[in-house]
Amino acid sequence: TADSAACFIATIQPSGIISFHLPDTRADRLLRIDLGSDWNLSCSFNADMTAEYVLEISRARDIRMLPTLSTRSAPIYTVVLPPQDVEWNGELGVWFETDWGRERSIIVKGTKEGSFASFHTDIVVGDELLFIDDKSVNDLSFDEAMKYLKARLESVGEIRCNQAIKPLQRMRKTIRGTQYADNIISSSGILSLTLMTLEERLRRLRRS
C-alpha cells in the first residue's frame, strides 16, 4: 500500500503519454506505479532523476482466498535446551497437566509470561509432551515425568552456568597445552523436549 503522505498524480492509459506536475517539496520526490487492485504497487523510484527504470510488479493475492495454514512448521517439534543464541536463566516457563481421561498424556496447561517458552519456542496451551530426551513419557507417571524434567532442567542449567563462569580457566588450560574436553557440551548437557501440536492432536482425535 502507498504511504499515508503519498499524493495521487495522474492516471495514464496503457502505452499512453501525458504531462503532469509533481508537488513542490524539499524532500526527495518518489514515484510508484499502480496498475489497479489486481497488482501490488511498484517499488519507489526517483522522480527528479532522468533514467531508465525496470520495475518488478507482482500480482496481488486476496488473503480471503488463501487456504488455511498451520502457523507452526511441523505437527511434532523439538525444543532444545540450552539455547545457543539467546540468554537463558535455566527455566522453561511451562505448566503441564494430565489429559482428562488419559492418565499418561501430559498436556501444556500454560506458559509463564515473559519466560523462555513464551518468547523463544512454539509451545502453546494444548500441546502434548511426548519425549524428554529419548525417554517416552508414556513409560512414566505424571509425577515421575515432572520430577525427571525438573532434574534435567537443573542439570542442564548447572552445566550452562559452569561453562559461563570458567572462560579464564579454559584459556589457561589451553595455553599450558592441557587437553580441555569440557568445552564441548556432552549429551547430558543438552535437554530435548519433543511435543505434538494441539492442531495435530485434534486431527488425530477426529480420525479416531
Backbone as a chain_set.jsonl record, in Angstrom:
{"seq": "TADSAACFIATIQPSGIISFHLPDTRADRLLRIDLGSDWNLSCSFNADMTAEYVLEISRARDIRMLPTLSTRSAPIYTVVLPPQDVEWNGELGVWFETDWGRERSIIVKGTKEGSFASFHTDIVVGDELLFIDDKSVNDLSFDEAMKYLKARLESVGEIRCNQAIKPLQRMRKTIRGTQYADNIISSSGILSLTLMTLEERLRRLRRS", "coords": {"N": [[0.842, -1.192, 0.0], [0.306, 2.336, -0.459], [2.184, 5.035, 1.018], [0.84, 7.0, 3.716], [1.193, 9.677, 3.316], [1.401, 9.965, 0.622], [0.618, 11.29, -2.655], [-1.937, 11.397, -5.156], [-1.139, 11.426, -8.593], [-1.587, 11.147, -11.484], [-3.633, 9.471, -13.961], [-2.814, 7.123, -16.358], [-3.303, 5.759, -19.523], [-2.683, 2.449, -20.912], [0.285, 2.365, -22.8], [0.111, 5.039, -23.117], [0.978, 8.557, -23.08], [1.296, 11.331, -21.067], [1.435, 14.696, -19.843], [2.347, 15.876, -16.594], [2.259, 17.409, -13.329], [4.421, 17.553, -10.574], [4.15, 17.711, -7.0], [5.491, 20.533, -5.209], [8.195, 20.154, -3.216], [10.664, 19.992, -0.611], [11.759, 17.626, 0.064], [12.977, 14.394, -1.109], [11.525, 13.456, -4.153], [9.461, 10.871, -4.98], [8.207, 8.279, -7.099], [5.574, 5.861, -7.563], [4.165, 3.109, -9.258], [0.838, 2.236, -9.948], [-1.101, -0.355, -10.966], [-3.682, -1.076, -10.612], [-6.225, -2.884, -8.682], [-5.621, -5.562, -8.895], [-2.933, -5.837, -8.814], [0.172, -5.402, -7.064], [1.628, -2.385, -5.716], [4.33, -0.771, -7.444], [7.886, -0.654, -6.705], [9.444, 2.267, -5.238], [10.758, 5.016, -7.164], [13.134, 7.503, -8.173], [11.849, 10.657, -8.914], [13.034, 12.911, -9.897], [15.269, 12.309, -11.278], [16.577, 11.661, -14.335], [16.332, 8.697, -16.001], [16.429, 5.224, -16.98], [14.198, 2.872, -15.836], [13.654, -0.361, -14.555], [10.98, -2.036, -13.398], [9.766, -4.329, -11.092], [6.699, -5.813, -10.854], [4.338, -7.357, -8.945], [1.609, -9.714, -8.863], [-1.278, -9.122, -6.951], [-2.568, -10.851, -4.048], [-5.582, -12.121, -2.86], [-6.246, -12.306, 0.436], [-8.382, -13.586, 1.502], [-8.766, -15.737, -0.102], [-6.778, -17.486, 0.446], [-5.602, -20.735, 1.443], [-6.325, -22.437, 4.549], [-3.755, -22.303, 6.877], [-1.31, -23.91, 8.939], [0.202, -22.341, 11.687], [2.515, -23.274, 12.663], [5.458, -25.105, 11.909], [5.644, -27.938, 11.84], [3.866, -30.955, 12.725], [4.881, -32.371, 14.876], [7.382, -31.33, 17.016], [10.606, -30.196, 18.26], [12.126, -28.921, 21.167], [15.122, -27.561, 22.16], [17.394, -27.376, 24.804], [20.326, -26.125, 26.482], [19.561, -22.962, 24.856], [21.361, -21.735, 21.997], [21.686, -19.156, 21.038], [20.469, -17.201, 22.566], [20.005, -15.604, 25.774], [19.564, -17.543, 28.735], [17.882, -18.457, 31.658], [17.742, -20.866, 32.905], [15.186, -21.725, 33.31], [12.198, -23.168, 32.048], [9.496, -22.374, 31.858], [6.865, -23.44, 31.625], [3.71, -24.869, 32.348], [2.405, -28.033, 33.108], [-0.17, -30.555, 32.714], [-2.17, -33.508, 33.29], [-3.973, -35.148, 30.67], [-7.467, -35.157, 30.696], [-8.942, -38.153, 31.487], [-6.999, -39.523, 30.144], [-4.441, -40.814, 31.463], [-1.697, -41.036, 31.012], [-1.049, -39.069, 29.23], [0.537, -35.971, 28.789], [-0.107, -32.657, 28.983], [0.287, -29.297, 27.831], [-0.496, -26.852, 30.049], [-0.212, -24.138, 30.435], [1.834, -21.206, 29.737], [4.451, -19.339, 31.191], [4.332, -15.866, 31.464], [6.619, -13.861, 29.731], [8.622, -15.73, 29.868], [11.198, -18.095, 28.767], [9.94, -20.065, 27.219], [7.634, -18.76, 26.292], [8.641, -16.7, 24.711], [10.585, -17.736, 22.96], [9.981, -20.233, 21.881], [7.772, -22.594, 20.166], [5.807, -23.498, 21.795], [2.523, -23.915, 22.931], [-0.598, -23.594, 24.71], [-2.217, -26.674, 25.157], [-0.605, -28.281, 23.586], [1.07, -31.463, 23.419], [3.303, -33.209, 25.475], [5.721, -35.47, 24.431], [8.27, -36.764, 24.509], [11.022, -36.707, 26.785], [14.197, -35.9, 26.38], [15.332, -38.909, 25.116], [13.413, -40.387, 26.305], [10.291, -41.777, 26.587], [7.288, -40.277, 27.65], [5.151, -41.862, 28.063], [6.005, -44.042, 29.386], [6.208, -43.261, 31.941], [4.772, -42.109, 35.021], [2.728, -39.183, 35.653], [3.81, -37.669, 37.801], [6.382, -38.792, 37.956], [7.424, -38.081, 35.453], [7.435, -35.266, 35.658], [9.236, -34.885, 37.771], [11.541, -35.948, 36.648], [11.884, -34.214, 34.448], [12.286, -31.778, 35.808], [14.683, -32.356, 37.165], [16.413, -32.718, 34.977], [16.345, -30.166, 33.821], [17.559, -28.671, 35.864], [20.089, -29.882, 35.885], [21.069, -29.322, 33.271], [21.01, -26.545, 33.402], [22.939, -26.037, 35.4], [25.275, -26.994, 34.166], [25.416, -25.22, 32.013], [25.784, -22.831, 33.422], [28.27, -23.307, 34.666], [29.931, -23.421, 32.458], [29.781, -20.816, 31.64], [31.087, -19.34, 33.618], [33.713, -20.035, 33.63], [35.586, -19.152, 31.637], [38.201, -18.112, 31.749], [39.684, -20.109, 33.007], [39.555, -22.055, 31.061], [41.08, -20.85, 29.068], [43.619, -20.713, 30.255], [44.225, -23.438, 30.568], [44.334, -24.21, 27.927], [46.511, -22.729, 26.999], [48.583, -23.863, 28.459], [48.775, -26.225, 27.208], [47.167, -28.301, 27.948], [44.797, -30.791, 27.352], [41.552, -29.898, 26.887], [38.444, -30.898, 27.509], [35.903, -30.303, 28.39], [34.755, -28.139, 27.197], [33.16, -28.844, 25.218], [29.823, -29.518, 24.901], [28.414, -32.174, 26.571], [26.246, -35.032, 26.0], [24.599, -35.149, 28.208], [24.42, -32.55, 28.858], [22.609, -31.364, 27.225], [19.241, -30.843, 26.784], [16.405, -32.175, 25.338], [13.125, -31.648, 24.297], [10.317, -33.199, 23.055], [7.402, -32.445, 21.376], [3.886, -32.598, 20.534], [1.767, -30.772, 18.421], [-1.188, -28.9, 19.305], [-3.002, -28.726, 17.193], [-2.396, -31.0, 15.665], [-3.017, -33.003, 17.511], [-5.813, -32.677, 17.695], [-6.524, -33.292, 15.064], [-5.878, -36.006, 14.984], [-7.623, -36.99, 16.887], [-10.07, -36.547, 15.637], [-9.878, -38.338, 13.537], [-9.899, -40.786, 14.804]], "CA": [[0.0, 0.0, 0.0], [1.054, 3.586, -0.527], [2.357, 5.774, 2.262], [-0.3, 7.88, 4.0], [1.509, 11.02, 2.829], [1.509, 9.954, -0.834], [-0.393, 12.052, -3.395], [-2.276, 10.894, -6.485], [-0.595, 12.338, -9.602], [-2.307, 11.089, -12.761], [-3.973, 8.158, -14.499], [-2.289, 7.04, -17.72], [-3.738, 4.554, -20.212], [-1.566, 1.656, -21.434], [1.011, 2.941, -23.945], [-0.191, 6.46, -23.218], [1.947, 9.54, -22.569], [0.678, 12.613, -20.739], [2.25, 15.554, -18.984], [1.773, 16.061, -15.259], [3.07, 18.229, -12.439], [4.691, 16.983, -9.265], [4.07, 18.713, -5.923], [6.752, 21.191, -4.86], [8.62, 19.75, -1.876], [12.119, 19.968, -0.426], [12.195, 16.244, 0.253], [13.111, 13.631, -2.35], [10.241, 13.146, -4.757], [9.481, 9.496, -5.455], [7.014, 7.819, -7.778], [5.255, 4.446, -7.574], [3.181, 2.791, -10.288], [-0.302, 1.434, -9.502], [-1.791, -0.911, -12.127], [-5.034, -1.481, -10.243], [-6.37, -3.705, -7.486], [-5.098, -6.916, -9.117], [-1.47, -5.814, -8.78], [0.8, -4.637, -5.993], [2.342, -1.183, -6.147], [5.744, -0.951, -7.773], [8.8, -0.008, -5.769], [9.599, 3.707, -5.491], [11.923, 5.446, -7.94], [13.357, 8.945, -8.077], [11.127, 11.39, -9.952], [13.83, 14.046, -10.36], [16.476, 11.819, -11.926], [16.269, 11.08, -15.638], [16.981, 7.398, -16.143], [15.552, 4.138, -17.404], [13.964, 2.017, -14.683], [12.972, -1.641, -14.733], [10.225, -2.226, -12.165], [9.099, -5.616, -10.939], [5.364, -5.633, -10.289], [3.774, -8.688, -8.675], [0.158, -9.779, -8.782], [-1.782, -9.13, -5.573], [-3.332, -12.033, -3.668], [-6.673, -11.881, -1.933], [-5.986, -13.174, 1.581], [-9.582, -14.374, 1.768], [-8.715, -16.93, -0.93], [-5.675, -18.344, 0.859], [-6.022, -21.9, 2.217], [-5.993, -22.387, 5.967], [-2.387, -22.766, 7.107], [-0.859, -24.043, 10.319], [1.217, -21.334, 11.968], [3.722, -23.96, 13.105], [6.009, -25.765, 10.733], [5.527, -29.39, 11.846], [2.94, -31.442, 13.754], [5.702, -32.769, 16.026], [8.563, -30.472, 17.005], [11.539, -30.398, 19.364], [12.728, -27.756, 21.821], [16.428, -27.964, 22.681], [17.967, -26.518, 25.832], [20.176, -24.672, 26.488], [19.606, -22.325, 23.535], [22.707, -21.303, 21.633], [21.766, -17.774, 20.564], [19.79, -16.268, 23.469], [20.259, -15.839, 27.183], [18.621, -18.485, 29.34], [18.057, -18.463, 33.113], [17.557, -22.21, 33.412], [13.763, -22.0, 33.488], [11.445, -23.371, 30.815], [8.329, -21.499, 31.916], [5.686, -24.149, 31.136], [2.954, -25.689, 33.298], [1.824, -29.219, 32.485], [-1.21, -31.285, 33.42], [-2.561, -34.728, 32.584], [-5.19, -35.029, 29.874], [-8.588, -35.773, 31.399], [-9.304, -39.459, 30.94], [-5.816, -40.196, 29.58], [-3.517, -40.572, 32.564], [-0.309, -40.976, 30.574], [-0.827, -37.915, 28.347], [0.959, -34.761, 29.507], [-0.545, -31.553, 28.139], [0.693, -27.959, 28.258], [-1.607, -26.12, 30.664], [0.025, -22.707, 30.255], [3.222, -20.749, 29.698], [4.693, -18.177, 32.037], [4.542, -14.638, 30.694], [7.994, -13.378, 29.753], [9.562, -16.84, 30.022], [11.85, -18.585, 27.56], [8.961, -20.789, 26.406], [6.686, -17.838, 25.653], [9.312, -15.813, 23.758], [11.554, -18.354, 22.047], [9.568, -21.555, 21.405], [6.433, -22.7, 19.58], [4.937, -24.165, 22.761], [1.286, -23.218, 23.264], [-1.531, -24.378, 25.522], [-2.842, -27.773, 24.431], [0.4, -29.17, 23.018], [1.303, -32.656, 24.23], [4.694, -33.615, 25.653], [5.889, -36.864, 24.03], [9.551, -37.294, 24.961], [12.035, -35.91, 27.484], [15.355, -36.539, 25.754], [14.827, -40.054, 24.354], [12.547, -41.141, 27.217], [8.879, -41.54, 26.32], [6.523, -40.003, 28.869], [4.18, -42.936, 28.232], [6.591, -45.019, 30.297], [6.315, -42.629, 33.252], [3.586, -41.446, 35.548], [2.848, -37.73, 35.552], [4.758, -37.203, 38.817], [7.728, -39.23, 37.569], [7.853, -37.268, 34.315], [7.73, -33.909, 36.118], [10.471, -34.941, 38.563], [12.645, -36.156, 35.701], [12.056, -32.968, 33.702], [12.876, -30.794, 36.718], [16.078, -32.737, 37.4], [17.179, -32.455, 33.749], [16.484, -28.71, 33.689], [18.568, -28.238, 36.836], [21.388, -30.375, 35.438], [21.491, -28.552, 32.094], [21.266, -25.18, 33.857], [24.216, -26.007, 36.117], [26.348, -27.132, 33.177], [25.481, -23.943, 31.282], [26.353, -21.836, 34.332], [29.686, -23.606, 34.846], [30.631, -23.053, 31.227], [29.792, -19.358, 31.515], [31.929, -18.681, 34.618], [35.075, -20.559, 33.607], [36.327, -18.91, 30.391], [39.604, -17.881, 32.038], [40.291, -21.404, 33.275], [39.707, -22.721, 29.774], [42.18, -20.223, 28.362], [44.858, -21.117, 30.905], [44.493, -24.833, 30.272], [44.71, -24.289, 26.519], [47.859, -22.179, 26.867], [49.532, -24.82, 29.021], [48.818, -27.419, 26.384], [46.327, -29.337, 28.518], [43.612, -31.068, 26.551], [40.373, -29.477, 27.649], [37.327, -31.524, 26.809], [34.581, -29.92, 28.866], [34.174, -27.036, 26.44], [32.17, -29.45, 24.332], [28.683, -29.926, 25.717], [28.121, -33.593, 26.483], [24.834, -35.309, 25.773], [23.847, -34.838, 29.426], [24.297, -31.104, 28.94], [21.584, -30.918, 26.279], [17.9, -31.365, 27.049], [15.486, -32.023, 24.207], [11.717, -31.939, 24.582], [9.56, -33.429, 21.832], [5.988, -32.166, 21.626], [2.927, -32.644, 19.435], [0.953, -29.557, 18.441], [-2.61, -29.043, 19.582], [-3.704, -28.962, 15.931], [-2.206, -32.4, 15.296], [-3.8, -33.799, 18.459], [-7.221, -32.608, 17.302], [-6.68, -34.043, 13.814], [-5.853, -37.437, 15.287], [-8.861, -37.323, 17.604], [-11.167, -36.593, 14.66], [-9.723, -39.547, 12.72], [-10.126, -41.995, 15.603]], "C": [[0.876, 1.239, 0.0], [1.153, 4.222, 0.845], [1.19, 6.736, 2.451], [-0.078, 9.297, 3.485], [1.587, 11.101, 1.306], [0.355, 10.704, -1.482], [-0.663, 11.38, -4.744], [-1.813, 11.918, -7.522], [-1.428, 12.315, -10.879], [-2.646, 9.646, -13.088], [-3.583, 8.13, -15.967], [-2.758, 5.72, -18.326], [-2.531, 3.756, -20.699], [-1.009, 2.262, -22.715], [0.738, 4.431, -24.11], [0.916, 7.32, -22.627], [1.19, 10.827, -22.288], [1.659, 13.41, -19.887], [1.558, 15.716, -17.634], [2.756, 16.864, -14.42], [3.225, 17.52, -11.095], [4.576, 18.056, -8.2], [5.455, 19.262, -5.586], [7.097, 20.825, -3.414], [10.126, 19.742, -1.809], [12.654, 18.559, -0.211], [12.349, 15.559, -1.103], [11.729, 13.273, -2.873], [10.328, 11.776, -5.413], [8.156, 9.148, -6.104], [6.849, 6.311, -7.582], [4.14, 4.226, -8.584], [2.098, 1.886, -9.701], [-1.066, 0.961, -10.726], [-3.207, -1.376, -11.805], [-5.028, -2.482, -9.103], [-5.808, -5.109, -7.648], [-3.582, -6.992, -8.994], [-0.99, -5.026, -7.569], [1.476, -3.395, -6.561], [3.781, -1.513, -6.495], [6.602, -0.364, -6.659], [8.937, 1.469, -6.15], [10.836, 3.981, -6.345], [11.954, 6.969, -7.985], [12.697, 9.673, -9.251], [11.955, 12.507, -10.556], [15.113, 13.615, -11.05], [16.086, 11.128, -13.226], [17.052, 9.793, -15.809], [15.965, 6.4, -16.655], [15.415, 3.161, -16.232], [13.247, 0.736, -15.124], [12.302, -1.979, -13.404], [9.56, -3.599, -12.162], [7.77, -5.396, -10.222], [4.723, -7.009, -10.145], [2.257, -8.606, -8.546], [-0.279, -9.867, -7.321], [-2.575, -10.401, -5.321], [-4.391, -11.634, -2.648], [-6.513, -12.844, -0.759], [-7.203, -14.01, 1.943], [-9.581, -15.677, 0.98], [-7.588, -17.878, -0.546], [-6.21, -19.545, 1.62], [-5.624, -21.733, 3.671], [-4.624, -23.012, 6.191], [-2.133, -22.929, 8.588], [0.249, -23.034, 10.553], [2.522, -21.964, 12.429], [4.163, -24.947, 12.045], [5.778, -27.263, 10.695], [4.569, -29.836, 12.94], [3.647, -31.906, 15.026], [7.008, -31.993, 15.945], [9.383, -30.69, 18.273], [12.063, -29.052, 19.863], [14.016, -28.222, 22.481], [16.937, -26.917, 23.658], [19.362, -27.02, 26.191], [20.197, -24.104, 25.075], [21.006, -21.786, 23.259], [22.818, -19.812, 21.351], [21.05, -16.759, 21.446], [20.165, -16.593, 24.905], [19.169, -16.73, 27.762], [18.911, -18.587, 30.823], [17.845, -19.833, 33.74], [16.107, -22.615, 33.604], [13.094, -22.173, 32.137], [10.229, -22.465, 30.771], [7.061, -22.125, 31.37], [5.042, -24.909, 32.284], [2.301, -26.831, 32.538], [0.706, -29.78, 33.351], [-1.496, -32.561, 32.646], [-3.85, -34.478, 31.814], [-6.31, -35.783, 30.574], [-8.975, -37.077, 30.705], [-8.153, -40.196, 30.304], [-4.648, -39.92, 30.514], [-2.086, -40.367, 32.1], [-0.032, -39.8, 29.634], [-0.526, -36.681, 29.174], [0.756, -33.573, 28.578], [-0.051, -30.227, 28.727], [-0.54, -27.223, 28.788], [-1.456, -24.615, 30.471], [1.504, -22.417, 30.171], [3.344, -19.47, 30.525], [5.01, -16.96, 31.188], [5.978, -14.155, 30.852], [9.037, -14.465, 29.852], [10.199, -17.209, 28.696], [10.839, -19.267, 26.638], [8.038, -19.842, 25.655], [7.333, -16.995, 24.567], [10.064, -16.549, 22.658], [11.184, -19.763, 21.583], [8.178, -21.48, 20.787], [5.434, -23.314, 20.546], [3.709, -23.303, 23.055], [0.412, -24.165, 24.084], [-2.192, -25.446, 24.653], [-1.868, -28.696, 23.751], [0.662, -30.33, 23.975], [2.788, -32.996, 24.274], [4.815, -35.105, 25.355], [7.15, -37.498, 24.61], [10.306, -36.244, 25.766], [13.356, -36.566, 27.167], [14.826, -37.695, 24.91], [13.888, -40.919, 25.19], [11.088, -40.779, 26.949], [8.133, -41.302, 27.629], [5.437, -41.052, 29.084], [4.678, -44.004, 29.198], [6.675, -44.487, 31.727], [4.95, -42.153, 33.718], [3.792, -39.942, 35.43], [3.884, -37.2, 36.545], [6.186, -37.586, 38.468], [8.271, -38.377, 36.426], [8.229, -35.863, 34.749], [9.006, -33.864, 36.949], [11.679, -35.106, 37.653], [12.926, -34.883, 34.913], [12.718, -31.905, 34.574], [14.35, -31.086, 36.957], [16.939, -32.447, 36.178], [17.366, -30.96, 33.53], [17.55, -28.184, 34.629], [19.962, -28.658, 36.395], [21.93, -29.564, 34.268], [21.812, -27.114, 32.492], [22.592, -25.051, 34.583], [25.398, -26.112, 35.163], [26.519, -25.839, 32.397], [26.129, -22.872, 32.138], [27.844, -22.054, 34.502], [30.499, -23.224, 33.617], [30.753, -21.538, 31.089], [30.785, -18.705, 32.46], [33.371, -19.159, 34.581], [35.834, -20.259, 32.317], [37.817, -18.73, 30.621], [40.328, -19.188, 32.302], [40.509, -22.168, 31.976], [40.924, -22.168, 29.029], [43.512, -20.678, 28.935], [45.211, -22.559, 30.573], [44.926, -25.002, 28.825], [46.137, -23.811, 26.318], [48.898, -23.165, 27.376], [49.607, -26.113, 28.22], [47.995, -28.558, 26.928], [45.108, -29.555, 27.631], [42.38, -30.783, 27.386], [39.135, -29.95, 26.922], [35.978, -30.996, 27.24], [34.042, -28.671, 28.194], [33.198, -27.549, 25.39], [31.036, -29.97, 25.193], [28.413, -31.408, 25.506], [26.622, -33.786, 26.293], [24.002, -34.994, 27.0], [23.658, -33.341, 29.604], [23.292, -30.529, 27.973], [20.272, -31.615, 26.611], [17.029, -31.13, 25.83], [14.09, -32.468, 24.627], [10.988, -32.081, 23.252], [8.078, -33.288, 22.144], [5.162, -32.32, 20.354], [2.023, -31.422, 19.538], [-0.498, -29.885, 18.767], [-3.38, -29.374, 18.309], [-3.588, -30.424, 15.499], [-2.969, -33.324, 16.229], [-5.275, -33.831, 18.061], [-7.474, -33.363, 16.004], [-6.74, -35.546, 14.086], [-7.11, -37.87, 16.032], [-10.035, -37.43, 16.629], [-11.105, -37.853, 13.805], [-10.069, -40.819, 13.482], [-11.608, -42.253, 15.854]], "O": [[2.037, 1.197, 0.407], [0.321, 3.983, 1.72], [0.617, 7.228, 1.479], [-1.035, 10.034, 3.245], [1.814, 12.178, 0.754], [-0.748, 10.755, -0.937], [0.249, 10.863, -5.39], [-2.049, 13.117, -7.37], [-1.925, 13.355, -11.31], [-2.033, 8.716, -12.565], [-3.973, 9.01, -16.734], [-2.619, 4.67, -17.697], [-1.457, 4.328, -20.884], [-1.768, 2.629, -23.613], [1.095, 5.02, -25.131], [1.69, 6.868, -21.784], [0.517, 11.359, -23.171], [2.586, 12.858, -19.294], [0.33, 15.695, -17.55], [3.934, 16.982, -14.76], [2.268, 16.962, -10.558], [4.88, 19.217, -8.475], [6.456, 18.551, -5.666], [6.351, 21.162, -2.495], [10.799, 19.516, -2.814], [13.86, 18.326, -0.295], [11.903, 16.084, -2.124], [10.865, 12.836, -2.113], [11.162, 11.546, -6.289], [7.108, 9.659, -5.709], [7.828, 5.577, -7.451], [3.265, 5.077, -8.74], [2.401, 0.894, -9.039], [-1.626, 1.779, -11.455], [-3.858, -2.004, -12.64], [-3.97, -2.881, -8.616], [-5.542, -5.784, -6.653], [-3.005, -8.077, -9.061], [-1.659, -4.101, -7.109], [1.848, -3.356, -7.734], [4.38, -2.42, -5.917], [6.102, 0.336, -5.779], [8.582, 1.864, -7.26], [11.835, 3.267, -6.257], [10.925, 7.631, -7.852], [12.944, 9.359, -10.415], [11.616, 13.009, -11.628], [15.956, 14.452, -11.373], [15.358, 10.135, -13.221], [18.283, 9.792, -15.767], [14.776, 6.704, -16.75], [16.418, 2.682, -15.703], [12.348, 0.769, -15.964], [12.982, -2.185, -12.399], [8.879, -3.975, -13.116], [7.733, -4.856, -9.116], [4.585, -7.739, -11.127], [1.701, -7.574, -8.172], [0.308, -10.621, -6.545], [-3.176, -10.966, -6.235], [-4.117, -10.901, -1.697], [-6.63, -14.057, -0.93], [-7.075, -15.032, 2.618], [-10.296, -16.616, 1.329], [-7.448, -18.949, -1.135], [-7.175, -19.409, 2.372], [-4.702, -20.983, 3.992], [-4.367, -24.128, 5.742], [-2.671, -22.18, 9.404], [1.139, -22.883, 9.717], [3.529, -21.271, 12.572], [3.336, -25.553, 11.364], [5.72, -27.83, 9.603], [4.462, -29.177, 13.974], [3.083, -31.842, 16.118], [7.67, -32.003, 14.907], [8.909, -31.293, 19.236], [12.398, -28.167, 19.075], [14.008, -29.166, 23.27], [16.912, -25.72, 23.372], [19.579, -28.231, 26.207], [20.793, -24.705, 24.182], [21.738, -21.427, 24.181], [23.911, -19.251, 21.415], [21.021, -15.573, 21.116], [20.586, -17.707, 25.216], [18.012, -16.681, 27.343], [20.062, -18.783, 31.215], [17.774, -19.955, 34.963], [15.83, -23.74, 34.019], [13.372, -21.431, 31.195], [9.959, -21.847, 29.741], [6.261, -21.446, 30.726], [5.733, -25.52, 33.099], [1.721, -26.635, 31.47], [0.638, -29.523, 34.553], [-1.113, -32.687, 31.483], [-4.706, -33.705, 32.242], [-6.122, -36.923, 30.998], [-9.29, -37.105, 29.515], [-8.289, -41.368, 29.953], [-3.952, -38.914, 30.374], [-1.336, -39.611, 32.718], [1.123, -39.564, 29.28], [-1.232, -36.375, 30.135], [1.372, -33.493, 27.515], [0.021, -30.056, 29.944], [-1.505, -27.003, 28.056], [-2.449, -23.898, 30.355], [2.334, -23.268, 30.49], [2.44, -18.635, 30.541], [5.856, -17.019, 30.296], [6.489, -14.051, 31.967], [10.229, -14.165, 29.915], [9.806, -16.712, 27.64], [10.874, -19.074, 25.423], [7.697, -20.097, 24.5], [6.669, -16.61, 23.605], [10.172, -16.045, 21.54], [12.004, -20.426, 20.948], [7.497, -20.457, 20.867], [4.311, -23.622, 20.147], [3.828, -22.122, 23.382], [0.653, -25.371, 24.14], [-2.666, -25.16, 23.554], [-2.246, -29.801, 23.364], [0.497, -30.196, 25.188], [3.45, -33.062, 23.238], [4.104, -35.918, 25.946], [7.117, -38.613, 25.131], [10.242, -35.05, 25.471], [13.621, -37.675, 27.631], [13.955, -37.484, 24.066], [13.602, -42.059, 24.823], [10.696, -39.618, 27.069], [8.321, -42.035, 28.6], [4.861, -41.128, 30.169], [3.893, -44.771, 29.757], [7.159, -45.18, 32.622], [4.081, -41.834, 32.907], [4.895, -39.48, 35.141], [4.733, -36.384, 36.186], [7.105, -36.791, 38.661], [9.442, -37.997, 36.431], [9.223, -35.313, 34.275], [9.778, -32.911, 36.846], [12.716, -34.477, 37.865], [14.085, -34.513, 34.73], [13.621, -31.205, 34.114], [15.175, -30.173, 36.953], [18.07, -31.981, 36.315], [18.435, -30.53, 33.097], [18.361, -27.343, 34.241], [20.912, -27.885, 36.516], [23.094, -29.164, 34.264], [22.768, -26.527, 31.986], [23.3, -24.059, 34.404], [26.398, -25.412, 35.321], [27.645, -25.409, 32.147], [26.937, -22.086, 31.642], [28.613, -21.092, 34.485], [31.631, -22.756, 33.736], [31.708, -21.037, 30.496], [31.29, -17.624, 32.159], [34.178, -18.739, 35.411], [36.676, -21.068, 31.928], [38.623, -19.144, 29.788], [41.467, -19.363, 31.869], [41.523, -22.845, 31.808], [41.697, -22.92, 28.436], [44.435, -20.995, 28.185], [46.376, -22.869, 30.323], [45.781, -25.834, 28.521], [46.894, -24.412, 25.555], [49.974, -23.293, 26.792], [50.413, -26.992, 28.525], [48.099, -29.68, 26.433], [44.464, -28.594, 27.209], [42.193, -31.357, 28.459], [38.815, -29.456, 25.841], [34.988, -31.208, 26.539], [32.978, -28.182, 28.575], [32.494, -26.767, 24.752], [31.254, -30.766, 26.107], [28.205, -31.845, 24.375], [25.835, -32.845, 26.406], [22.837, -34.616, 26.879], [22.832, -32.908, 30.408], [23.136, -29.31, 27.906], [20.217, -32.841, 26.705], [16.929, -30.004, 25.343], [13.909, -33.525, 25.231], [11.038, -31.179, 22.416], [7.56, -33.93, 23.059], [5.675, -32.188, 19.243], [1.566, -31.078, 20.628], [-0.97, -30.998, 18.534], [-4.296, -30.196, 18.327], [-4.558, -31.017, 15.026], [-3.516, -34.332, 15.782], [-5.908, -34.887, 18.088], [-8.514, -34.004, 15.851], [-7.546, -36.265, 13.495], [-7.605, -38.98, 15.837], [-10.893, -38.3, 16.778], [-12.138, -38.382, 13.394], [-10.483, -41.813, 12.885], [-11.962, -43.232, 16.511]]}, "num_chains": 1, "name": "protein.A"}
